[in-house]
PDB file of C-alpha atoms in Angstrom:
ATOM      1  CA  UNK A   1     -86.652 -49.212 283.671  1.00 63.00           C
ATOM      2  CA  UNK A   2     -89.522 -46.653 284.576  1.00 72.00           C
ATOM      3  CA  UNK A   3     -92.653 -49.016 285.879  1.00 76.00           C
ATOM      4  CA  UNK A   4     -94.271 -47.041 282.681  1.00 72.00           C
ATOM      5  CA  UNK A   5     -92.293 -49.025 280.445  1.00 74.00           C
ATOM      6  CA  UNK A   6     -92.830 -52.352 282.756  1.00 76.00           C
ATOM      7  CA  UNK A   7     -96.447 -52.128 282.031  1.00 74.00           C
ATOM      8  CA  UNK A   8     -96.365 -51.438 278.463  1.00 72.00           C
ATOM      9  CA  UNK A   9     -93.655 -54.527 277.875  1.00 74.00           C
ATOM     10  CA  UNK A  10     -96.386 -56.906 279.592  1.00 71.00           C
ATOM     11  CA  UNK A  11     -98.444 -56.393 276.923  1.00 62.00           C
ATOM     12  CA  UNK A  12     -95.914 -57.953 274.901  1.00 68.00           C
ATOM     13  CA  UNK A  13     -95.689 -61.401 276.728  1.00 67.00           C
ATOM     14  CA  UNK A  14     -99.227 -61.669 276.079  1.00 63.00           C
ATOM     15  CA  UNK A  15     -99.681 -61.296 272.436  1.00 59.00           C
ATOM     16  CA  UNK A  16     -99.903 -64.158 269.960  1.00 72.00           C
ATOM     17  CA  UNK A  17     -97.771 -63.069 267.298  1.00 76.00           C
ATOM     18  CA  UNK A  18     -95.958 -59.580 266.876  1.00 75.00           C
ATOM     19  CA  UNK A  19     -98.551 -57.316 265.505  1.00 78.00           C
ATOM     20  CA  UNK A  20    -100.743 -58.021 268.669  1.00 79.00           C
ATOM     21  CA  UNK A  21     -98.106 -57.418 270.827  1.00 76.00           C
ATOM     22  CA  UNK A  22     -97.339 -54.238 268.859  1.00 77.00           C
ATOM     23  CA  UNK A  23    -100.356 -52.626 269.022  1.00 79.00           C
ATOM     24  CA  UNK A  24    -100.903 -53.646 272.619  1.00 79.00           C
ATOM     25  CA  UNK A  25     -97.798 -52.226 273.326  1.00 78.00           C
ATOM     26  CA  UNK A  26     -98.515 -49.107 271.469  1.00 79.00           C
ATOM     27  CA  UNK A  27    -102.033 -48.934 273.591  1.00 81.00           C
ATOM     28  CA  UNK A  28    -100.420 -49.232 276.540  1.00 79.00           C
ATOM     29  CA  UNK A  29     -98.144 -46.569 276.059  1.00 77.00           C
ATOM     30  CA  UNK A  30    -100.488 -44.179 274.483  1.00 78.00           C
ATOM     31  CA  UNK A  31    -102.519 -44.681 277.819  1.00 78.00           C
ATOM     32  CA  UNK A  32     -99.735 -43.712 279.848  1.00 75.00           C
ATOM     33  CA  UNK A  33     -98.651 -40.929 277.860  1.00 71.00           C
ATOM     34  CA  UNK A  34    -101.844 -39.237 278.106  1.00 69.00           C
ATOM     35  CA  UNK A  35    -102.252 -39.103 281.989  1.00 70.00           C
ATOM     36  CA  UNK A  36     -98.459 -37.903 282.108  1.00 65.00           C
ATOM     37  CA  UNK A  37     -98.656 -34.887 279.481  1.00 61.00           C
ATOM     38  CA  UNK A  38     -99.755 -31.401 280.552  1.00 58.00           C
ATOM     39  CA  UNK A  39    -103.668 -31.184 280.275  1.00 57.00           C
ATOM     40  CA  UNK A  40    -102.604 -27.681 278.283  1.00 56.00           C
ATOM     41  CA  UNK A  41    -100.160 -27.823 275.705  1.00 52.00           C
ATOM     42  CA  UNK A  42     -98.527 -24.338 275.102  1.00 52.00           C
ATOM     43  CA  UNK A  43     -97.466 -23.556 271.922  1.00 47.00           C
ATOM     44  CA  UNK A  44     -95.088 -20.473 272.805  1.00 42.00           C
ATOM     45  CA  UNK A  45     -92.658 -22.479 275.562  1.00 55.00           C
ATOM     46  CA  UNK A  46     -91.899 -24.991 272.433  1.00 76.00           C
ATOM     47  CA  UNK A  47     -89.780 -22.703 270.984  1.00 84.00           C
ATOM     48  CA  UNK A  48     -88.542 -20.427 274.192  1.00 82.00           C
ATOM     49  CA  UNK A  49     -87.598 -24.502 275.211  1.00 83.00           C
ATOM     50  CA  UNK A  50     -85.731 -25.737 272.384  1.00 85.00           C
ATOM     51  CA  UNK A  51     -83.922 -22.345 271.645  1.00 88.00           C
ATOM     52  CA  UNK A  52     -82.643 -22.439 275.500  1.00 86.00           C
ATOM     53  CA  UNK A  53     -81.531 -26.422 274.686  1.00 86.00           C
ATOM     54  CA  UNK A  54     -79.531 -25.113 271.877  1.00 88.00           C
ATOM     55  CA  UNK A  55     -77.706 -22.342 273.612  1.00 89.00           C
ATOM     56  CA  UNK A  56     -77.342 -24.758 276.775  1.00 88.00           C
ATOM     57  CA  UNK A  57     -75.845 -27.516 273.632  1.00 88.00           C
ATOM     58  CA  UNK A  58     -73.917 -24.943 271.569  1.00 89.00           C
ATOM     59  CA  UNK A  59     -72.449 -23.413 275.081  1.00 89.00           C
ATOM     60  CA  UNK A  60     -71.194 -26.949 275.887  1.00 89.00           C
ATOM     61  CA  UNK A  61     -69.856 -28.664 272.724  1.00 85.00           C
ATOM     62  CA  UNK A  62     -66.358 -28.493 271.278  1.00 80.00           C
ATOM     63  CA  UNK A  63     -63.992 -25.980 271.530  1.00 81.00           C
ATOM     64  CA  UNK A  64     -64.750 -21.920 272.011  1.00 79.00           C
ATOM     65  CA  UNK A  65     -66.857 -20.762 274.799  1.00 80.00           C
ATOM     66  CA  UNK A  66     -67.084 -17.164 273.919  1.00 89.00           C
ATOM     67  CA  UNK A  67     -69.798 -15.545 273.190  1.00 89.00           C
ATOM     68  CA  UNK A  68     -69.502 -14.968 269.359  1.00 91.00           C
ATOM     69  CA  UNK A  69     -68.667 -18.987 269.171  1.00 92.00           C
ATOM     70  CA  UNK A  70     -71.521 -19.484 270.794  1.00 91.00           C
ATOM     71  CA  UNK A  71     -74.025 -17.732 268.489  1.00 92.00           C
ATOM     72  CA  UNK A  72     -72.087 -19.332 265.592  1.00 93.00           C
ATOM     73  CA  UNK A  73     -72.902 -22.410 266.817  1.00 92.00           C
ATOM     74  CA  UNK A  74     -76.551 -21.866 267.256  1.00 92.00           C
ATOM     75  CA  UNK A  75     -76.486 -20.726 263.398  1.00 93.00           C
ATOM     76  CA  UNK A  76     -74.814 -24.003 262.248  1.00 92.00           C
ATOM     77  CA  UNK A  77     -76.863 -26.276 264.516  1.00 91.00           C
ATOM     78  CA  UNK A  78     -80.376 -24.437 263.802  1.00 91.00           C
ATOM     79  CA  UNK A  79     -79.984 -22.243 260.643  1.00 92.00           C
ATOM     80  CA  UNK A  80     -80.907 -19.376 262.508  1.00 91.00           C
ATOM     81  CA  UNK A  81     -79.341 -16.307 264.643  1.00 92.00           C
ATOM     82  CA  UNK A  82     -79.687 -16.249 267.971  1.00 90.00           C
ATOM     83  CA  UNK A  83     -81.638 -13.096 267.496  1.00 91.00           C
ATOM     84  CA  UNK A  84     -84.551 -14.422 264.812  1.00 93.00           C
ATOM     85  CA  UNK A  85     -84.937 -17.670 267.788  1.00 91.00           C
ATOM     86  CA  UNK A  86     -85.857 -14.916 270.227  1.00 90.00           C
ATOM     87  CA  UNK A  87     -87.979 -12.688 267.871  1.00 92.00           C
ATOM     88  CA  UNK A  88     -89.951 -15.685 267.372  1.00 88.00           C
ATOM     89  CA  UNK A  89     -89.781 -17.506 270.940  1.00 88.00           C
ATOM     90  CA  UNK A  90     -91.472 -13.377 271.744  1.00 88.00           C
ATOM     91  CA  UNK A  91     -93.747 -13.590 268.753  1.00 87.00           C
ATOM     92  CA  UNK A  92     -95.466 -17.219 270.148  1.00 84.00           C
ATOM     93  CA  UNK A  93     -95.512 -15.296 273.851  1.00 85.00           C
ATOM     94  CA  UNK A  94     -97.427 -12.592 272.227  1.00 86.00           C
ATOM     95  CA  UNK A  95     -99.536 -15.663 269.828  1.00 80.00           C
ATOM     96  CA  UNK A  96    -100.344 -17.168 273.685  1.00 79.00           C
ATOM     97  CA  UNK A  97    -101.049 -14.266 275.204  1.00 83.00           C
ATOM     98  CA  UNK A  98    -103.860 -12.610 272.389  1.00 80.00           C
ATOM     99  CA  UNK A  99    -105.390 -16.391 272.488  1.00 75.00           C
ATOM    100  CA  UNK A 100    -105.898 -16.256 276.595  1.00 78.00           C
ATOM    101  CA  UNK A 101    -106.732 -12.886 276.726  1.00 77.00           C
ATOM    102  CA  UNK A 102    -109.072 -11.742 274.213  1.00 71.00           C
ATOM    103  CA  UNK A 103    -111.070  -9.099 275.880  1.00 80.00           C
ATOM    104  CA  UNK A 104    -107.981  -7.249 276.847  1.00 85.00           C
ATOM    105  CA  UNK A 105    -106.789  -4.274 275.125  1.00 87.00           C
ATOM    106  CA  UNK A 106    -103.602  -4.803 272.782  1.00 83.00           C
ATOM    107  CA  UNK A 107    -101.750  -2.481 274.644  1.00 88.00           C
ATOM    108  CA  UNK A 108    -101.739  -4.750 277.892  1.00 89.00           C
ATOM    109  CA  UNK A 109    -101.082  -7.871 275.503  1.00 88.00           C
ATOM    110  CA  UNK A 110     -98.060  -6.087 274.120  1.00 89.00           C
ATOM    111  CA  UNK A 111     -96.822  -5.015 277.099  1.00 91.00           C
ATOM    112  CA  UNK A 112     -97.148  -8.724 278.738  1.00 90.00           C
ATOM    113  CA  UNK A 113     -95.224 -10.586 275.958  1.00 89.00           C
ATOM    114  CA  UNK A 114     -92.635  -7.783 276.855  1.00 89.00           C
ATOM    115  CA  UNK A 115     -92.649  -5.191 273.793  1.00 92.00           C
ATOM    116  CA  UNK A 116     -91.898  -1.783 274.516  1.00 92.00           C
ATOM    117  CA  UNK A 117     -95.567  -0.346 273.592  1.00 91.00           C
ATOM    118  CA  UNK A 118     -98.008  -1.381 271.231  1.00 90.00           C
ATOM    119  CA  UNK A 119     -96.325  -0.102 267.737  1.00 92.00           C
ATOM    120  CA  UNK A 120     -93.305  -2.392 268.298  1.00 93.00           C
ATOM    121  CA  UNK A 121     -96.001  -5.078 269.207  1.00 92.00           C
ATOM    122  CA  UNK A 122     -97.204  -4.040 265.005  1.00 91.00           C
ATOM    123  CA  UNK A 123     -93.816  -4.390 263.500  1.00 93.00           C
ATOM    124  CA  UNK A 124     -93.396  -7.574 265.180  1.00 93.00           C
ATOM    125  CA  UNK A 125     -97.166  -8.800 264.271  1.00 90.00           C
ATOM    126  CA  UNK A 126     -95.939  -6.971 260.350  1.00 91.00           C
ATOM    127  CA  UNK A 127     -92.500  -8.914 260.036  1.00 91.00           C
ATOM    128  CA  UNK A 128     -93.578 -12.079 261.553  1.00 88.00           C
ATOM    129  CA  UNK A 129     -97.056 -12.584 259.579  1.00 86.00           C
ATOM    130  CA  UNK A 130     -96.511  -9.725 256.678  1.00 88.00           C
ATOM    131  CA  UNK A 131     -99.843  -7.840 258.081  1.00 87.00           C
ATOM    132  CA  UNK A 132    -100.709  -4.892 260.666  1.00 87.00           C
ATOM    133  CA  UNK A 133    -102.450  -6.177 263.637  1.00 82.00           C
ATOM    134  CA  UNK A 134    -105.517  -4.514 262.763  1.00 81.00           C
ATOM    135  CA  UNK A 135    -105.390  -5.901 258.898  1.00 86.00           C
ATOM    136  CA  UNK A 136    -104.595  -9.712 260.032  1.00 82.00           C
ATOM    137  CA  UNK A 137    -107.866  -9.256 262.753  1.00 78.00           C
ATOM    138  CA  UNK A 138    -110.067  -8.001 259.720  1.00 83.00           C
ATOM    139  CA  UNK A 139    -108.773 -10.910 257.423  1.00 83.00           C
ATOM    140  CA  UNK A 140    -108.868 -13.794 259.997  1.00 80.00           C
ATOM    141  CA  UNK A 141    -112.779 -12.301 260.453  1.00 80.00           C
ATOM    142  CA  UNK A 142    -113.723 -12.201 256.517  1.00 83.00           C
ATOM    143  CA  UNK A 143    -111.611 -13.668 254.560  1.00 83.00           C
ATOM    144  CA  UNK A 144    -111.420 -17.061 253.216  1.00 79.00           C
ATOM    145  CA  UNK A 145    -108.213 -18.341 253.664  1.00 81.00           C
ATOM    146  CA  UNK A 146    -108.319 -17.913 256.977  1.00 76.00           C
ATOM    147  CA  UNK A 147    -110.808 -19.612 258.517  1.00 75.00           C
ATOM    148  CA  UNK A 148    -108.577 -22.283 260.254  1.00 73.00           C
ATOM    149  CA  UNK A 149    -108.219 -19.053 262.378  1.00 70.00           C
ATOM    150  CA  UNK A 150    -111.400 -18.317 263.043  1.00 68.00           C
ATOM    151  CA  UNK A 151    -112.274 -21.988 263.464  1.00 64.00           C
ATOM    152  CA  UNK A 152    -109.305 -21.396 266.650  1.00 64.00           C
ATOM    153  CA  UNK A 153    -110.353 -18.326 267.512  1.00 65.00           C
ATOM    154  CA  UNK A 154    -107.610 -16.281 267.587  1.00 64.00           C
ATOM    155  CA  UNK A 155    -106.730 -12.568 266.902  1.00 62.00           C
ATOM    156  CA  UNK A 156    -103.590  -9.970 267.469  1.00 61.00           C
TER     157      UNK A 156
END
């Protein structure tokens, strides 16, 4: 057993009833879970991760290792084509990328999350949120519903 888990169990022979130990084991835990996560969570390698761990999955279960067998089984485990899992794995590079780099000009940003120029960067921004860059930046700066975006700070 990881010594991580060793220390949280010894919480447990301490406690007076079950609750106690419980939450002493849930302390513990907590306490060691927050010195071994990343200090920076990124939002965009959540996706790019669990889409990989589904090819990697649907490559190596059951029968049929071609390539068309392969994206049929990333339909039927996820619900979605290989092709929408990448779309969006790019769209939440490009999400990352307009969050880190503010001051720099779309064009790099598009180029960096690896679209062809900065129009294909818009009809990925237009498809994925329903708005043009420019119209989602002017919203997220006056309009009311959304503020949780200005409260965040973010832009395309």
């Amino acid at each position: 057993m990881p010594p991580v888990l060793d220390e949280a169990f010894e919480g447990l022979d301490f406690a007076g009833d079950a609750a106690e130990g419980w939450v002493a084991f849930c302390q513990r835990l907590q306490a060691a879970w927050s010195t071994a996560r990343p200090d920076i969570w990124h939002p965009a390698a959540r996706i790019s991760d669990w889409s990989t761990a589904l090819t990697t999955r649907a490559a190596l279960s059951g029968a049929g290792r071609s390539l068309r067998s392969i994206e049929r089984k990333i339909k039927r485990f996820s619900g979605q084509t290989q092709r929408s899992l990448a779309f969006y794995s790019t769209f939440e590079r490009l999400h990352e990328l307009s969050r880190r780099s503010a001051e720099q000009p779309l064009a790099g940003i598009a180029a960096d999350a690896g679209y062809s120029d900065q129009s294909h960067m818009g009809r990925a921004v237009r498809r994925a949120t329903g708005f043009s860059p420019a119209r989602l930046n002017k919203a997220i700066e006056t309009e009311e519903p959304f503020w949780c975006y200005r409260l965040l700070g973010e832009r395309f």
